[in-house]
């Protein structure tokens, strides 16, 4: 649908508030619009309204418990609300549907690390690396297992995390 595609494009461009408006318009036209609701949830999470995003994603998983993307979105929202254990459960639900989703494994690993489950985080990130998921190196560094093949800089300083500071980063529907 063209409206949902426009919303996704706006998300890709970082125009989250504009994307939220487009997704709301799609939902107004078709109230149970799955892509519109998923996109709205992503936009709300990015805009710092994770509590509202959680509501959107809970409705989506209630409507379709096999919607792995909605489970990832719910995990991202509750993680941002400081509820790492709930995030782990949401990511686990997504992985039960799509067990080969390496990005969701990394999201769950971050949540497990936050929840104090270092062994579970290591298992998840190891599996993601085995699937060829390169961004998992940041998480390996966070759990003390990263061994770079070459120095991070000529000054020999440790790699710096991106501006997000780590944590689940893949958005639902990405």
Tab-separated table of C-alpha atoms in Angstrom:
chain	number	residue	atom	x	y	z
A	1	UNK	CA	0.000	0.000	0.000
A	2	UNK	CA	1.358	3.413	-1.015
A	3	UNK	CA	0.674	5.182	2.263
A	4	UNK	CA	2.515	2.562	4.326
A	5	UNK	CA	5.413	2.668	1.841
A	6	UNK	CA	5.605	6.448	2.236
A	7	UNK	CA	5.647	6.031	6.009
A	8	UNK	CA	8.467	3.492	5.786
A	9	UNK	CA	10.440	5.827	3.531
A	10	UNK	CA	9.995	8.629	6.052
A	11	UNK	CA	11.230	6.295	8.824
A	12	UNK	CA	14.253	5.408	6.699
A	13	UNK	CA	14.967	9.128	6.295
A	14	UNK	CA	14.713	9.685	10.056
A	15	UNK	CA	11.569	11.793	9.719
A	16	UNK	CA	9.813	9.924	12.500
A	17	UNK	CA	7.157	12.542	13.342
A	18	UNK	CA	6.151	12.796	9.679
A	19	UNK	CA	6.099	8.997	9.449
A	20	UNK	CA	3.826	8.801	12.496
A	21	UNK	CA	1.380	11.223	10.821
A	22	UNK	CA	1.359	9.132	7.629
A	23	UNK	CA	0.836	5.898	9.534
A	24	UNK	CA	-2.000	7.466	11.538
A	25	UNK	CA	-3.660	8.466	8.250
A	26	UNK	CA	-3.349	4.878	6.994
A	27	UNK	CA	-4.894	3.584	10.217
A	28	UNK	CA	-7.705	6.142	10.025
A	29	UNK	CA	-8.565	4.863	6.540
A	30	UNK	CA	-8.189	1.187	7.500
A	31	UNK	CA	-8.337	0.794	11.304
A	32	UNK	CA	-6.761	-2.699	11.416
A	33	UNK	CA	-3.999	-1.744	8.936
A	34	UNK	CA	-1.162	-4.019	10.068
A	35	UNK	CA	1.721	-2.261	8.295
A	36	UNK	CA	0.369	1.101	9.395
A	37	UNK	CA	0.128	0.041	13.010
A	38	UNK	CA	3.602	-1.576	12.962
A	39	UNK	CA	5.059	1.574	11.404
A	40	UNK	CA	3.301	3.786	13.938
A	41	UNK	CA	4.736	1.660	16.743
A	42	UNK	CA	8.251	2.059	15.361
A	43	UNK	CA	7.809	5.812	14.952
A	44	UNK	CA	6.442	6.186	18.483
A	45	UNK	CA	9.338	4.175	19.923
A	46	UNK	CA	11.846	6.372	18.108
A	47	UNK	CA	10.027	9.529	19.208
A	48	UNK	CA	10.383	8.532	22.868
A	49	UNK	CA	6.763	7.449	23.290
A	50	UNK	CA	7.600	3.819	24.051
A	51	UNK	CA	4.589	3.536	26.366
A	52	UNK	CA	2.235	4.313	23.472
A	53	UNK	CA	4.266	2.088	21.147
A	54	UNK	CA	3.880	-0.752	23.635
A	55	UNK	CA	0.081	-0.395	23.411
A	56	UNK	CA	0.205	-0.510	19.601
A	57	UNK	CA	2.418	-3.598	19.531
A	58	UNK	CA	0.368	-5.382	22.223
A	59	UNK	CA	-2.728	-4.909	20.066
A	60	UNK	CA	-0.850	-6.273	17.051
A	61	UNK	CA	0.335	-9.437	18.810
A	62	UNK	CA	-3.147	-9.950	20.272
A	63	UNK	CA	-4.574	-9.743	16.735
A	64	UNK	CA	-1.884	-12.010	15.263
A	65	UNK	CA	0.353	-13.908	17.692
A	66	UNK	CA	2.413	-15.149	14.689
A	67	UNK	CA	3.514	-11.610	13.753
A	68	UNK	CA	7.243	-11.816	14.516
A	69	UNK	CA	7.796	-8.186	13.516
A	70	UNK	CA	5.219	-7.024	16.078
A	71	UNK	CA	6.927	-9.114	18.781
A	72	UNK	CA	10.253	-7.435	17.948
A	73	UNK	CA	8.585	-4.015	18.140
A	74	UNK	CA	7.061	-4.893	21.503
A	75	UNK	CA	10.476	-6.027	22.720
A	76	UNK	CA	12.051	-2.754	21.603
A	77	UNK	CA	9.331	-0.694	23.298
A	78	UNK	CA	9.461	-2.465	26.650
A	79	UNK	CA	13.286	-2.488	26.574
A	80	UNK	CA	13.228	1.297	26.223
A	81	UNK	CA	10.829	1.416	29.163
A	82	UNK	CA	13.464	-0.359	31.285
A	83	UNK	CA	11.755	-3.754	31.356
A	84	UNK	CA	14.524	-6.004	30.041
A	85	UNK	CA	12.920	-9.262	31.247
A	86	UNK	CA	9.755	-8.488	29.265
A	87	UNK	CA	11.890	-7.575	26.254
A	88	UNK	CA	13.615	-10.968	26.453
A	89	UNK	CA	10.204	-12.668	26.469
A	90	UNK	CA	9.007	-10.633	23.462
A	91	UNK	CA	12.168	-11.314	21.451
A	92	UNK	CA	11.856	-14.999	22.367
A	93	UNK	CA	8.315	-15.010	20.975
A	94	UNK	CA	9.614	-13.507	17.730
A	95	UNK	CA	12.413	-16.071	17.551
A	96	UNK	CA	9.949	-18.923	18.093
A	97	UNK	CA	8.336	-17.765	14.835
A	98	UNK	CA	11.539	-16.866	12.957
A	99	UNK	CA	14.495	-18.644	14.605
A	100	UNK	CA	16.980	-17.530	11.923
A	101	UNK	CA	16.539	-13.796	12.578
A	102	UNK	CA	20.064	-12.868	13.674
A	103	UNK	CA	19.173	-9.227	14.365
A	104	UNK	CA	16.496	-10.318	16.842
A	105	UNK	CA	19.019	-12.634	18.494
A	106	UNK	CA	21.263	-9.606	19.016
A	107	UNK	CA	18.346	-7.578	20.402
A	108	UNK	CA	17.549	-10.405	22.817
A	109	UNK	CA	21.215	-10.659	23.778
A	110	UNK	CA	21.290	-6.959	24.724
A	111	UNK	CA	18.128	-7.399	26.785
A	112	UNK	CA	19.527	-10.523	28.453
A	113	UNK	CA	22.708	-8.651	29.309
A	114	UNK	CA	20.643	-5.833	30.847
A	115	UNK	CA	18.594	-8.403	32.787
A	116	UNK	CA	21.772	-9.972	34.187
A	117	UNK	CA	21.794	-13.102	32.029
A	118	UNK	CA	25.330	-12.890	30.636
A	119	UNK	CA	25.410	-16.584	29.661
A	120	UNK	CA	22.187	-16.237	27.665
A	121	UNK	CA	23.530	-13.077	26.008
A	122	UNK	CA	26.723	-14.888	25.022
A	123	UNK	CA	24.708	-17.793	23.569
A	124	UNK	CA	22.539	-15.422	21.520
A	125	UNK	CA	25.389	-13.330	20.182
A	126	UNK	CA	27.441	-16.423	19.378
A	127	UNK	CA	24.523	-17.760	17.341
A	128	UNK	CA	24.113	-14.390	15.578
A	129	UNK	CA	27.814	-14.288	14.687
A	130	UNK	CA	27.568	-17.854	13.350
A	131	UNK	CA	24.745	-16.597	11.092
A	132	UNK	CA	27.088	-13.909	9.772
A	133	UNK	CA	25.602	-10.939	11.654
A	134	UNK	CA	28.552	-8.504	11.746
A	135	UNK	CA	27.014	-5.912	14.161
A	136	UNK	CA	27.137	-8.574	16.879
A	137	UNK	CA	30.775	-7.536	17.503
A	138	UNK	CA	29.591	-4.566	19.588
A	139	UNK	CA	27.734	-6.925	21.877
A	140	UNK	CA	30.720	-9.272	22.097
A	141	UNK	CA	32.696	-6.245	23.252
A	142	UNK	CA	30.043	-5.453	25.871
A	143	UNK	CA	30.246	-8.949	27.350
A	144	UNK	CA	34.051	-8.879	27.254
A	145	UNK	CA	34.528	-11.376	24.436
A	146	UNK	CA	35.357	-9.073	21.524
A	147	UNK	CA	38.830	-9.516	20.107
A	148	UNK	CA	39.308	-7.194	17.155
A	149	UNK	CA	41.378	-8.501	14.280
A	150	UNK	CA	43.187	-5.150	14.079
A	151	UNK	CA	43.492	-2.070	16.314
A	152	UNK	CA	40.388	0.121	16.356
A	153	UNK	CA	42.441	3.259	15.624
A	154	UNK	CA	46.022	4.330	15.106
A	155	UNK	CA	46.037	5.619	18.675
A	156	UNK	CA	45.049	2.150	19.876
A	157	UNK	CA	41.944	3.426	21.620
A	158	UNK	CA	38.985	1.126	22.182
A	159	UNK	CA	36.090	1.275	19.795
A	160	UNK	CA	33.399	3.725	20.773
A	161	UNK	CA	29.754	2.772	20.689
A	162	UNK	CA	27.488	4.615	18.374
A	163	UNK	CA	25.309	7.420	19.711
A	164	UNK	CA	22.630	4.943	20.787
A	165	UNK	CA	24.886	3.579	23.518
A	166	UNK	CA	24.121	-0.024	22.581
A	167	UNK	CA	21.021	-2.037	23.220
A	168	UNK	CA	18.399	-3.341	20.860
A	169	UNK	CA	18.618	-1.371	17.699
A	170	UNK	CA	16.791	-3.151	14.934
A	171	UNK	CA	13.361	-1.746	14.593
A	172	UNK	CA	10.299	-3.814	13.922
A	173	UNK	CA	9.742	-4.146	10.220
A	174	UNK	CA	13.324	-3.295	9.329
